[in-house]
PDB file of C-alpha atoms in Angstrom:
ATOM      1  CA  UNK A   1      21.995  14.710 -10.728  1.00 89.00           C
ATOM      2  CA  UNK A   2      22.955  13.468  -7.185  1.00 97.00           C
ATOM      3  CA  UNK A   3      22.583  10.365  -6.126  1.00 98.00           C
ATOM      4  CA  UNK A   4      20.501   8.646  -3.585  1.00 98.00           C
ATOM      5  CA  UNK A   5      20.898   5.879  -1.819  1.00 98.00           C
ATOM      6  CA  UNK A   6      17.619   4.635  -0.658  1.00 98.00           C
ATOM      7  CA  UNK A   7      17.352   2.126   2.358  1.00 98.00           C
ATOM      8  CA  UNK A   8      14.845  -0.271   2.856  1.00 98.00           C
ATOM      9  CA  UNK A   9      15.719  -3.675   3.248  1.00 97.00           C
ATOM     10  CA  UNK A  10      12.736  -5.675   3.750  1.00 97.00           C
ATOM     11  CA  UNK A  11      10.277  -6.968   4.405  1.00 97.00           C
ATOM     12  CA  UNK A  12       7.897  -7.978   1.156  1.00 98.00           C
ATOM     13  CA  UNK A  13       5.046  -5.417   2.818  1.00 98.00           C
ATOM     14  CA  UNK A  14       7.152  -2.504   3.840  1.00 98.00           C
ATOM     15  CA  UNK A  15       9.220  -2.778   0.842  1.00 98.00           C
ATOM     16  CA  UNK A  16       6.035  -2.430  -1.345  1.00 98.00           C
ATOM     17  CA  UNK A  17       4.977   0.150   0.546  1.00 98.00           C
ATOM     18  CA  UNK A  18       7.886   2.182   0.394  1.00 98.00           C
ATOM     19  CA  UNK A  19       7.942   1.795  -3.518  1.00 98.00           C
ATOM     20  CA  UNK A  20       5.404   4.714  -4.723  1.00 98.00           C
ATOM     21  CA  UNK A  21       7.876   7.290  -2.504  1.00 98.00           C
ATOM     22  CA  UNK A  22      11.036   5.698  -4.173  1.00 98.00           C
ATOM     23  CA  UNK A  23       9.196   6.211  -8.076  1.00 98.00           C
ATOM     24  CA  UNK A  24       8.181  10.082  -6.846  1.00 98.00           C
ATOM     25  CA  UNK A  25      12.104  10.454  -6.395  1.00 98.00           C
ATOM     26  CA  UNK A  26      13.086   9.546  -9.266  1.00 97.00           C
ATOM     27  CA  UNK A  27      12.697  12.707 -11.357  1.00 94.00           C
ATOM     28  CA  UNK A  28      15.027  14.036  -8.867  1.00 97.00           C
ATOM     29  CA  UNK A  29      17.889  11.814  -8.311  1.00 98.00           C
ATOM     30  CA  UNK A  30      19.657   8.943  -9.326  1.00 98.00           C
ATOM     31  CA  UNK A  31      18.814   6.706  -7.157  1.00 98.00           C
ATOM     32  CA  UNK A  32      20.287   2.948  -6.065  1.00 98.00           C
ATOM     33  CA  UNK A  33      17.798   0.748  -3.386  1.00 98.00           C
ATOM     34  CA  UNK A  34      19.818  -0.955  -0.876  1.00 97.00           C
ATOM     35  CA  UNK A  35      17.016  -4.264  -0.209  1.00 98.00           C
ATOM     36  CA  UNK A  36      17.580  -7.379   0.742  1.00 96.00           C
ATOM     37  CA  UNK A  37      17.998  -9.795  -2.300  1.00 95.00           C
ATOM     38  CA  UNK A  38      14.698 -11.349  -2.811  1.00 96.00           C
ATOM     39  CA  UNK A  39      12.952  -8.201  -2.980  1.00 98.00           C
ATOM     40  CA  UNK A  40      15.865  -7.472  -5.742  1.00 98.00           C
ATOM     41  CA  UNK A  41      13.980  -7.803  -8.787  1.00 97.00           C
ATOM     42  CA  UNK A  42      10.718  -6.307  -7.428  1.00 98.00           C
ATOM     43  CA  UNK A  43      12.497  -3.226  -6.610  1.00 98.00           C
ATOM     44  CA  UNK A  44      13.695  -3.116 -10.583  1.00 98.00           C
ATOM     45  CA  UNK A  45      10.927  -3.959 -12.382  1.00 97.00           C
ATOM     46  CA  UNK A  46       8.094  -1.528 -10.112  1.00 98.00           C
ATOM     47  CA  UNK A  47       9.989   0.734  -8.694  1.00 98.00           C
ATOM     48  CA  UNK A  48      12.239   1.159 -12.018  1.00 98.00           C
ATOM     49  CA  UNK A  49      15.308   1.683  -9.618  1.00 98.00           C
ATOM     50  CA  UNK A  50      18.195  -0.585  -9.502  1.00 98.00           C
ATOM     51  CA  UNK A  51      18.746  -3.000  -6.373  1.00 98.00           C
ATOM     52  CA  UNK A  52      21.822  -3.331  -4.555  1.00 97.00           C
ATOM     53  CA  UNK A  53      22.181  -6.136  -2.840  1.00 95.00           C
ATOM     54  CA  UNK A  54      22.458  -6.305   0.756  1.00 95.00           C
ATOM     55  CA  UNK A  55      21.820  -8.804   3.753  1.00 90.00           C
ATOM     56  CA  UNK A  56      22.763  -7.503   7.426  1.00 87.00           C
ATOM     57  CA  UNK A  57      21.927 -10.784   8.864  1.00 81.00           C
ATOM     58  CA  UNK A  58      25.389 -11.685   9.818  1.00 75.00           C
ATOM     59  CA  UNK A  59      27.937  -9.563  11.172  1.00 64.00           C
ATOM     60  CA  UNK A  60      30.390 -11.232   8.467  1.00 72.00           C
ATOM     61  CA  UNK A  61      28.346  -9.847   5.743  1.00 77.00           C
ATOM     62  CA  UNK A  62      28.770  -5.947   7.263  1.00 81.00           C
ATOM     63  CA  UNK A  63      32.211  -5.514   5.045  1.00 86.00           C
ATOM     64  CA  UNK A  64      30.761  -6.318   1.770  1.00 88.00           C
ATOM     65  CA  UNK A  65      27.415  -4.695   2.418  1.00 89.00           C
ATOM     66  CA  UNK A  66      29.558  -1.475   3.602  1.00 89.00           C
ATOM     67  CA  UNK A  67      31.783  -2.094   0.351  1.00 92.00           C
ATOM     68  CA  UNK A  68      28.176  -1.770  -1.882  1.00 93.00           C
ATOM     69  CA  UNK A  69      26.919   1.261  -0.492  1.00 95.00           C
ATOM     70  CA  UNK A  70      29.789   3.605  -1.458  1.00 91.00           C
ATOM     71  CA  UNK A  71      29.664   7.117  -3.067  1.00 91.00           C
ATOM     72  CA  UNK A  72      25.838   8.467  -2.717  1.00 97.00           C
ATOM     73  CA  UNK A  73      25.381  12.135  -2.003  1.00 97.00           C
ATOM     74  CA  UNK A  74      22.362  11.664  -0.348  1.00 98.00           C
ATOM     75  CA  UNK A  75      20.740   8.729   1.661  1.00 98.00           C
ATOM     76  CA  UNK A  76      17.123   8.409   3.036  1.00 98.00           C
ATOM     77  CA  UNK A  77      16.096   5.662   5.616  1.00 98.00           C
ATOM     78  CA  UNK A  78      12.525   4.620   5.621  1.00 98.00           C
ATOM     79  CA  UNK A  79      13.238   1.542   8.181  1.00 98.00           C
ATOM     80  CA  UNK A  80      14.130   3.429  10.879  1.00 98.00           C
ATOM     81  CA  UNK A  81      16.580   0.684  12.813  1.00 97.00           C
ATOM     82  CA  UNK A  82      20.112   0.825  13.798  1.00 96.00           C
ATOM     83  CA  UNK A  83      21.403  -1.219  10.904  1.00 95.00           C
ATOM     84  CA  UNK A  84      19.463   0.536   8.177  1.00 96.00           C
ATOM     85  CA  UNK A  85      20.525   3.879   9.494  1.00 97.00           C
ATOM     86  CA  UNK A  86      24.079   3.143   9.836  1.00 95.00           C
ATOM     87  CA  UNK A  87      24.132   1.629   6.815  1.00 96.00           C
ATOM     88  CA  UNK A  88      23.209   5.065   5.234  1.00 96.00           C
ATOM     89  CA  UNK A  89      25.945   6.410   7.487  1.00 96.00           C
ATOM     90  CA  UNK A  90      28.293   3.805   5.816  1.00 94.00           C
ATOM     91  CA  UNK A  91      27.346   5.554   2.102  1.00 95.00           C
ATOM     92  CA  UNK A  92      29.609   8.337   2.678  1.00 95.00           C
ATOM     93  CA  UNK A  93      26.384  10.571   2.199  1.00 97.00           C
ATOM     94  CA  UNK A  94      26.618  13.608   3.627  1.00 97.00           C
ATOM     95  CA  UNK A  95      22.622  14.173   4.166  1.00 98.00           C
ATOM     96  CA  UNK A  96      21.404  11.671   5.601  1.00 98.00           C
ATOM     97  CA  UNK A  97      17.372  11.446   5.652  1.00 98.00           C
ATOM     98  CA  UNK A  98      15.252   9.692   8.019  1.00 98.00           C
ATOM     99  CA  UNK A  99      11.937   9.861   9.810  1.00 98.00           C
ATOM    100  CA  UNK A 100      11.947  11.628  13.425  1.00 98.00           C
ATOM    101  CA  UNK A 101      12.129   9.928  16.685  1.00 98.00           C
ATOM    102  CA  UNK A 102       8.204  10.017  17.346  1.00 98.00           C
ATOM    103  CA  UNK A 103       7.809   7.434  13.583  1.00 98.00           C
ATOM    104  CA  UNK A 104      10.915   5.071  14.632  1.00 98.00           C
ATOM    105  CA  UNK A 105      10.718   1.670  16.161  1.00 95.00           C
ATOM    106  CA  UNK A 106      15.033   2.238  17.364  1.00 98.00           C
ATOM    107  CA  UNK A 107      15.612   5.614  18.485  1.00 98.00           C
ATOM    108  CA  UNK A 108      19.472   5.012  18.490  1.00 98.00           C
ATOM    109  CA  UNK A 109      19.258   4.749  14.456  1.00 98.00           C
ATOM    110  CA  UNK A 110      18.981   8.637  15.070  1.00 98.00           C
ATOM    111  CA  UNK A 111      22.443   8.439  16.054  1.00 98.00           C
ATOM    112  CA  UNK A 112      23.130   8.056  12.206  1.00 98.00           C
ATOM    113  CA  UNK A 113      21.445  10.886  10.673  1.00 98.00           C
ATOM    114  CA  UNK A 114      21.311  14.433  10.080  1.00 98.00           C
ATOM    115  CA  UNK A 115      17.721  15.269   8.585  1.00 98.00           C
ATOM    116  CA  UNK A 116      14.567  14.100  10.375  1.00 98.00           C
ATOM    117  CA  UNK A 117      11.105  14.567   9.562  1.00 98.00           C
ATOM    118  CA  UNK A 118       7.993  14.751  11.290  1.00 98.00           C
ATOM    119  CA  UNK A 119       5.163  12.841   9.824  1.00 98.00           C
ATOM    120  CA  UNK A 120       1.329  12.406  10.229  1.00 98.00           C
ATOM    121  CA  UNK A 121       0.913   9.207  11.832  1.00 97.00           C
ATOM    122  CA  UNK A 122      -2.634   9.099  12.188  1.00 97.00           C
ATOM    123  CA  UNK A 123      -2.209   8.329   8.361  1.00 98.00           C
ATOM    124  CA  UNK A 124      -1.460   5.032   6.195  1.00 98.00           C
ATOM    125  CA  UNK A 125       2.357   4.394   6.150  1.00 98.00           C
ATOM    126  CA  UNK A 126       2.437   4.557   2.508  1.00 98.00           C
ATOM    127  CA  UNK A 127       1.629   7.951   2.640  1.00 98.00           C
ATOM    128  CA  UNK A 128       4.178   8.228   5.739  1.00 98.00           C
ATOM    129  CA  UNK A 129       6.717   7.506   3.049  1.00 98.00           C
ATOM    130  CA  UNK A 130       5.327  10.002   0.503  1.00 98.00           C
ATOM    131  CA  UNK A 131       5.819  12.690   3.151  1.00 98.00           C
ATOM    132  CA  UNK A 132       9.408  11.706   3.941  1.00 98.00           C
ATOM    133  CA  UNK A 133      10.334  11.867  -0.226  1.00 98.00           C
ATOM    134  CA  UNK A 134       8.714  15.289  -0.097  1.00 98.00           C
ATOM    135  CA  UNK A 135      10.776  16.625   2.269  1.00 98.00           C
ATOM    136  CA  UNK A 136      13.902  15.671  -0.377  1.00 98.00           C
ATOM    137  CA  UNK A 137      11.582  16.507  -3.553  1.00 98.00           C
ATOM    138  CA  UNK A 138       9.001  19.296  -2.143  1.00 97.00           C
ATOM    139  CA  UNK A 139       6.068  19.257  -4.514  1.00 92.00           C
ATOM    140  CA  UNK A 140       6.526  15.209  -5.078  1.00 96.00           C
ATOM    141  CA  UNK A 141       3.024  14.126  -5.631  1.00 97.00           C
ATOM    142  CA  UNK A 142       1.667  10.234  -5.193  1.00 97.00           C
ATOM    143  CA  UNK A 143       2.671   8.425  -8.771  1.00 98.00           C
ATOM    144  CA  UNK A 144       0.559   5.675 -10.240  1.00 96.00           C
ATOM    145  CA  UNK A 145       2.648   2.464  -9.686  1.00 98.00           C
ATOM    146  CA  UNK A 146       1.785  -0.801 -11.769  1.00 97.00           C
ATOM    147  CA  UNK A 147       2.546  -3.704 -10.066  1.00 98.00           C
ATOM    148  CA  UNK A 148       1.361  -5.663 -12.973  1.00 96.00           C
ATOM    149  CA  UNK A 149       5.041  -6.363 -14.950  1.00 94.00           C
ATOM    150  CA  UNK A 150       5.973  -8.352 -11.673  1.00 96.00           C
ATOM    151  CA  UNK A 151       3.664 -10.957 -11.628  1.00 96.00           C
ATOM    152  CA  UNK A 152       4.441 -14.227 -14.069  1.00 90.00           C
ATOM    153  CA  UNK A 153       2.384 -14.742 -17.313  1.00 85.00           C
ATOM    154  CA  UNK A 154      -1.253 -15.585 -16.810  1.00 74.00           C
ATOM    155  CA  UNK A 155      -2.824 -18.905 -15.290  1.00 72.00           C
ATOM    156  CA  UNK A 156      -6.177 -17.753 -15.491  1.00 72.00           C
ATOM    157  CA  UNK A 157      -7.469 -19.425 -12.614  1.00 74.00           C
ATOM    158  CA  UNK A 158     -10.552 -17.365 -10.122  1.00 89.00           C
ATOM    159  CA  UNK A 159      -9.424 -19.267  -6.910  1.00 96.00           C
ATOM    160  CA  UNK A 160     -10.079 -17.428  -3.614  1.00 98.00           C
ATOM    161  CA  UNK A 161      -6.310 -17.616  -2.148  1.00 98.00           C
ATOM    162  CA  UNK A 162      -6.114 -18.385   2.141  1.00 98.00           C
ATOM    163  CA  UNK A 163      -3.493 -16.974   3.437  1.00 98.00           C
ATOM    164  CA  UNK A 164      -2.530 -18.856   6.781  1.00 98.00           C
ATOM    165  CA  UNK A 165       0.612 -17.552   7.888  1.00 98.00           C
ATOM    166  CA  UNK A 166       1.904 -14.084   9.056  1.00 97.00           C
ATOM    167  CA  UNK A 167       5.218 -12.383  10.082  1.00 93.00           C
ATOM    168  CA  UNK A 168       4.303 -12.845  13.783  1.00 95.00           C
ATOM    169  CA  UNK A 169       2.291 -15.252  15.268  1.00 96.00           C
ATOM    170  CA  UNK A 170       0.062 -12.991  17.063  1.00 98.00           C
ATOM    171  CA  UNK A 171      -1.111 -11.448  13.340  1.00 98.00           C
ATOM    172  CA  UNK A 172      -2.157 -15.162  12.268  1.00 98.00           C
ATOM    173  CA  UNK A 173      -6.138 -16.086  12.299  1.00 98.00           C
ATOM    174  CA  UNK A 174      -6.568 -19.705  13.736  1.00 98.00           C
ATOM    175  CA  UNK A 175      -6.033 -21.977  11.524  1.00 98.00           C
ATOM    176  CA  UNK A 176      -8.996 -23.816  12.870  1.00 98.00           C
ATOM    177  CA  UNK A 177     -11.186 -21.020  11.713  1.00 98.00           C
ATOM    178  CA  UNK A 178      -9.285 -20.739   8.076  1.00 98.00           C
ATOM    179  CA  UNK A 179     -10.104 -24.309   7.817  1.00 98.00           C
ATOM    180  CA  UNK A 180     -13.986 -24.024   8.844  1.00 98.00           C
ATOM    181  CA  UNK A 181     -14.036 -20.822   5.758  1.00 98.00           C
ATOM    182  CA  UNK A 182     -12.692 -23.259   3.428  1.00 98.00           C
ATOM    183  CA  UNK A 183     -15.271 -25.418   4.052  1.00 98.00           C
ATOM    184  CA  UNK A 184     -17.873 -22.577   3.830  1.00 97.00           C
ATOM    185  CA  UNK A 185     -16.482 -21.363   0.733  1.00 97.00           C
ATOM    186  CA  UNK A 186     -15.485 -25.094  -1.010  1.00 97.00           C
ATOM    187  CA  UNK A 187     -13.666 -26.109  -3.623  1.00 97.00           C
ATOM    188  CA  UNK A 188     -12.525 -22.672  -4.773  1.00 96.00           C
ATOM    189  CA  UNK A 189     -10.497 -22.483  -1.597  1.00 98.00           C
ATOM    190  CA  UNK A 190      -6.792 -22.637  -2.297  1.00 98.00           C
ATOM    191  CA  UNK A 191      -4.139 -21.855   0.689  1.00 98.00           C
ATOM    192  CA  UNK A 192      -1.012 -20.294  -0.397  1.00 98.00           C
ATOM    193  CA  UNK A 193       2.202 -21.013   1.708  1.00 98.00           C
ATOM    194  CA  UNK A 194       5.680 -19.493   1.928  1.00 96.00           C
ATOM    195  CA  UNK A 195       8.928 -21.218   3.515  1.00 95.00           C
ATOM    196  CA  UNK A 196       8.876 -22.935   7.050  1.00 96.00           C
ATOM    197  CA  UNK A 197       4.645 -22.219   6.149  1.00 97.00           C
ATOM    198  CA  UNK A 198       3.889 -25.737   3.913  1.00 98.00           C
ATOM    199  CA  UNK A 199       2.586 -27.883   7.290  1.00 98.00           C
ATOM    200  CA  UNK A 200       0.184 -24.944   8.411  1.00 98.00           C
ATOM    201  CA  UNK A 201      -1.172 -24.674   5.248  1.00 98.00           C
ATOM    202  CA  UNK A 202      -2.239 -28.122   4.843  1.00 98.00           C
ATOM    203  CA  UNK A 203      -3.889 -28.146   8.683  1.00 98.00           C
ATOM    204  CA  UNK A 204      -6.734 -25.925   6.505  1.00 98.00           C
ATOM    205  CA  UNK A 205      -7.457 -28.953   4.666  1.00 98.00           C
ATOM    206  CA  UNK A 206      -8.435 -27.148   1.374  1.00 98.00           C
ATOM    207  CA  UNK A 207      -6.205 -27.431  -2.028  1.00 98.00           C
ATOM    208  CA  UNK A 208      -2.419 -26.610  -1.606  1.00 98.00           C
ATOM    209  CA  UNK A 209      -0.816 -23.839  -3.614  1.00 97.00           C
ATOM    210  CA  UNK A 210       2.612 -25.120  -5.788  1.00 95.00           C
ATOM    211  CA  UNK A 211       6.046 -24.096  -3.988  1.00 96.00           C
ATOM    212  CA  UNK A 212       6.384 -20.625  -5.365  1.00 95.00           C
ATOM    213  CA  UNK A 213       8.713 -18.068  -6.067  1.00 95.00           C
ATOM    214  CA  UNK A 214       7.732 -13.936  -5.632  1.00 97.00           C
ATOM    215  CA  UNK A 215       7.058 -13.601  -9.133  1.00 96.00           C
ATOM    216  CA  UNK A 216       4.656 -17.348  -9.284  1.00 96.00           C
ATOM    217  CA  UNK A 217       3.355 -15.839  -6.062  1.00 97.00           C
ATOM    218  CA  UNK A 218       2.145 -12.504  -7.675  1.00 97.00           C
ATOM    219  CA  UNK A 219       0.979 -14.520 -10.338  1.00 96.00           C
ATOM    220  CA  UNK A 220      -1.261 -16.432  -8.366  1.00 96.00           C
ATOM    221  CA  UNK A 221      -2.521 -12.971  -6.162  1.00 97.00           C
ATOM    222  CA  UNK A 222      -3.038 -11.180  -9.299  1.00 97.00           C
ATOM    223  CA  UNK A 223      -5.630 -14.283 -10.797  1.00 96.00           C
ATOM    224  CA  UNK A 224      -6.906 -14.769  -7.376  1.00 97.00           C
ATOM    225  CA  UNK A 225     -11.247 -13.270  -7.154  1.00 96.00           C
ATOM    226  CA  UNK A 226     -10.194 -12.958  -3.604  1.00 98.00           C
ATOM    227  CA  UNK A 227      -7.484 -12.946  -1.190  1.00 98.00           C
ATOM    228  CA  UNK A 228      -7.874 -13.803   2.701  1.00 98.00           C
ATOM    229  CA  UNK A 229      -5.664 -13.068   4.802  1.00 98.00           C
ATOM    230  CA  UNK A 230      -3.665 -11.064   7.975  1.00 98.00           C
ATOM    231  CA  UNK A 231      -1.455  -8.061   8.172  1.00 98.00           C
ATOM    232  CA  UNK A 232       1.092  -9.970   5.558  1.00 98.00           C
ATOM    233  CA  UNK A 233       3.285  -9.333   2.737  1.00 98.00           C
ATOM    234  CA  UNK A 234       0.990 -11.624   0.146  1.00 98.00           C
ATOM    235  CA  UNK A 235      -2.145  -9.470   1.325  1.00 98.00           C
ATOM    236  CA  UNK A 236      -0.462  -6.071   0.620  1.00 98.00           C
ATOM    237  CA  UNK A 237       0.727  -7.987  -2.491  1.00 98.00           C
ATOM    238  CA  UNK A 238      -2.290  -8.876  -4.054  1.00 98.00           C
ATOM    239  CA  UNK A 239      -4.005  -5.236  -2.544  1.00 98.00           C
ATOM    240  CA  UNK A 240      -1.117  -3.367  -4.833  1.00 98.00           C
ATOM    241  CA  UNK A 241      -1.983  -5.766  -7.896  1.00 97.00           C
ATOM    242  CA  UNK A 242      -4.921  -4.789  -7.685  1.00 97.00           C
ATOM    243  CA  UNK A 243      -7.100  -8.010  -6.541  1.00 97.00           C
ATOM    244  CA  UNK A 244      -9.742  -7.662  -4.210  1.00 97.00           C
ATOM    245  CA  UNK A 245      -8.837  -8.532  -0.762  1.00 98.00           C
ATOM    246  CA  UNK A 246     -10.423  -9.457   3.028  1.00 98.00           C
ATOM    247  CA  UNK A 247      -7.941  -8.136   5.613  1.00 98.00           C
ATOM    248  CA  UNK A 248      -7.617  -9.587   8.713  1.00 98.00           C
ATOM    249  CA  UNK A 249      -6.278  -6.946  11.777  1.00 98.00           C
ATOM    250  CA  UNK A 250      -6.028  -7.760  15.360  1.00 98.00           C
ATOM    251  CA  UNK A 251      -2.310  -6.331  16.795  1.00 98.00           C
ATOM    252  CA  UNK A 252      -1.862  -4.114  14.113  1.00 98.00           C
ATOM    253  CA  UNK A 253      -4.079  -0.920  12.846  1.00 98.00           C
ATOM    254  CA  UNK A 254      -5.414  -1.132   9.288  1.00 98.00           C
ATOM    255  CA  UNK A 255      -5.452   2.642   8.891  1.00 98.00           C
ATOM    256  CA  UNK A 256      -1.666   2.437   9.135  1.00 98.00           C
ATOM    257  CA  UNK A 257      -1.115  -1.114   7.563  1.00 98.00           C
ATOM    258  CA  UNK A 258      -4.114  -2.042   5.952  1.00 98.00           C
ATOM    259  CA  UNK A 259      -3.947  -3.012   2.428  1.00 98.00           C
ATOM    260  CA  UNK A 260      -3.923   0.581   0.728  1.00 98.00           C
ATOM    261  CA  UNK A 261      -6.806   1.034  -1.660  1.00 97.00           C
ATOM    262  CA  UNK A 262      -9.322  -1.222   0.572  1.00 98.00           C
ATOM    263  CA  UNK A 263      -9.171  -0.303   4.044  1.00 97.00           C
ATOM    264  CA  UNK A 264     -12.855  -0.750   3.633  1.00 97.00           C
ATOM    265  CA  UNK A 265     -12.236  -4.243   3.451  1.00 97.00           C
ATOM    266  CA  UNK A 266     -10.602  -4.927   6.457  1.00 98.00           C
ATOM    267  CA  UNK A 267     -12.107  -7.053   9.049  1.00 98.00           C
ATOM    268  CA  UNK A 268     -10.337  -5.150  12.590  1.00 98.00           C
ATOM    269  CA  UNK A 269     -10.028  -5.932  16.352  1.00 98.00           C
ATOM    270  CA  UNK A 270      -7.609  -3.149  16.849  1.00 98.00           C
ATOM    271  CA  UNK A 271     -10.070  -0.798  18.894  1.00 97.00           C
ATOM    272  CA  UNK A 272     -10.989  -3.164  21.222  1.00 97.00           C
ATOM    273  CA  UNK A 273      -9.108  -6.627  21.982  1.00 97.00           C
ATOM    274  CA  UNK A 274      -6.481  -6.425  19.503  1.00 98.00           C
ATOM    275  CA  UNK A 275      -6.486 -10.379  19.608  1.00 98.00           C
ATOM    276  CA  UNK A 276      -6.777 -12.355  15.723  1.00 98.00           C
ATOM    277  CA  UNK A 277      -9.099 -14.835  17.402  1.00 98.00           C
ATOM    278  CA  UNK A 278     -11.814 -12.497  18.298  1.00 98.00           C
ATOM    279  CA  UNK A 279     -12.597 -12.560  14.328  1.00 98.00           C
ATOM    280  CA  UNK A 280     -15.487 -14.792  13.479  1.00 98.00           C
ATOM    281  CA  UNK A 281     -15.827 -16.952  10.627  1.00 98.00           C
ATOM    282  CA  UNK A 282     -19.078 -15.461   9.956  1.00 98.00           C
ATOM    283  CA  UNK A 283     -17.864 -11.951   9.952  1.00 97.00           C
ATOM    284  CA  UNK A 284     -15.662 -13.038   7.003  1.00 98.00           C
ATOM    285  CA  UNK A 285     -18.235 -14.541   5.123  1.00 97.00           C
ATOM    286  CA  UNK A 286     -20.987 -11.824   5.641  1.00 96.00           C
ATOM    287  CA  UNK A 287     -18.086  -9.711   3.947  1.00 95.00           C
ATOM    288  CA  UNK A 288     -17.981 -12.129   1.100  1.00 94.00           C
ATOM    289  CA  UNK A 289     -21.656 -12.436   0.759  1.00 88.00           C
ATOM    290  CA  UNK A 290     -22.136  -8.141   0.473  1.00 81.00           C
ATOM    291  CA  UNK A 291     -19.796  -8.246  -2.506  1.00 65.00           C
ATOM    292  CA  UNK A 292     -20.696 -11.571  -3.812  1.00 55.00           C
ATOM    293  CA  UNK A 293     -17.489 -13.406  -6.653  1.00 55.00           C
ATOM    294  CA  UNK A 294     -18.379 -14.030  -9.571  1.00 53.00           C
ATOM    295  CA  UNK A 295     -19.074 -17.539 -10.132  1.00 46.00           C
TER     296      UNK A 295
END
């Protein structure tokens, strides 16, 4: 069986969306994830796949993440940026996989690669990723992926989860507005917060979320009736575990990053000002109210 070296280093969002294309390789090769190593363990216990460990943050850290890459037949980039695709490069594979120029952000990454494929981008990028693995495994088909094994054991709590922050601030609702839903919704309301995120999550005023890890976080998503939130990791998070969600799009378009399974349930600005503020409050509750939680 050859062996694939599979490159997609983070972040939490893309990396779960890149998982079901990674499982519908498997049958195929033997297969090693290059990831950045937080999203370690949620490549191994979803995806099945083991991680290998690699940060490209520093250009001191290039030797060793070089040195882990070594001896794959075959390597497949679904970031599409310079240092994901030479990384591939640096695997000694000699087919090197990647999306065409029209799908990538860095059009120098093409520099590294030797196979490029032509997508349908008027599609979700999940199923951008499915169409790249086909090209390697024709006939792959979309597998069922369970999430589930990631999350810590139960806390049986039915809080409806905030999410504040985002990636980018342009993908972040107002916090004034998160703060006058919380008050709408009361004391179910918990905001959930990330590193450098604790002092924006306590402008909303509701109850705080514990300091978390991933797996506490999924934890949390997975008990969650609802989660609020932008075009974040958490949101596609708690979308892939399977929690009912209320996505909030501005910049970016839902029918390529919304959370897959409820694109119906996304809240969008994208075909007209693009801007997070132009979402009302009451938009997000009338969404609540036409699928009422349970009380």
């Amino acid at each position: 069986m050859s062996r694939l070296l599979v490159v997609r280093l983070s972040a939490l969002g893309d990396v779960i969306h890149t998982i079901p294309a990674v499982v519908a390789l498997k049958e195929r090769f033997e297969i090693g994830w290059a990831v950045e190593k937080p999203y370690g363990q949620l490549v191994e216990l979803v995806a099945g796949v083991p991680a290998v460990p690699v940060s490209l943050k520093r250009w001191s850290a290039v030797p060793d993440a070089r040195r882990a890459v070594q001896r794959y037949d075959v390597s497949v980039d679904f970031q599409g940026l310079i240092k994901s695709s030479a990384l591939a490069w640096a695997s000694g594979a000699k087919e090197r996989w990647s999306f065409d120029g029209e799908a990538i952000r860095e059009k120098p990454a093409l520099v590294f690669t030797n196979r490029r494929v032509a997508v349908d981008q008027t599609r979700h990028v999940i199923e951008w990723n499915l169409q790249l693995a086909q090209a390697l495994h024709p006939g792959a088909a979309m597998p069922a992926v369970d999430f589930l094994p990631f999350a810590d054991p139960a806390r049986h709590g039915r809080d409806i989860v905030l999410l504040p922050a985002a990636g980018r601030p342009e993908k972040q609702w107002p916090v004034e507005r998160f703060r006058q839903l919380a008050k709408r919704i009361g004391p179910r309301a918990i905001a959930v917060w990330g590193p450098g995120e604790e002092e924006l999550a306590r402008q909303i005023g509701c109850r705080m979320a514990p300091r978390t890890n991933l797996r506490e976080l999924a934890a949390i998503l997975r008990d969650a009736e609802v989660v609020i939130g932008g075009d974040t990791g958490p949101l596609h998070l708690a979308a892939a575990l399977g929690t009912k969600v209320v996505g909030l799009y501005g910049p970016t378009n839902p029918r390529r990053n919304g959370p897959y399974g409820q694109l119906d349930r996304c809240i969008s600005t994208f075909e007209g000002e693009r801007k997070m503020e132009a979402i009302g409050v009451e938009e997000v509750v009338g969404l609540l109210e036409t699928e009422p939680v349970s009380s």
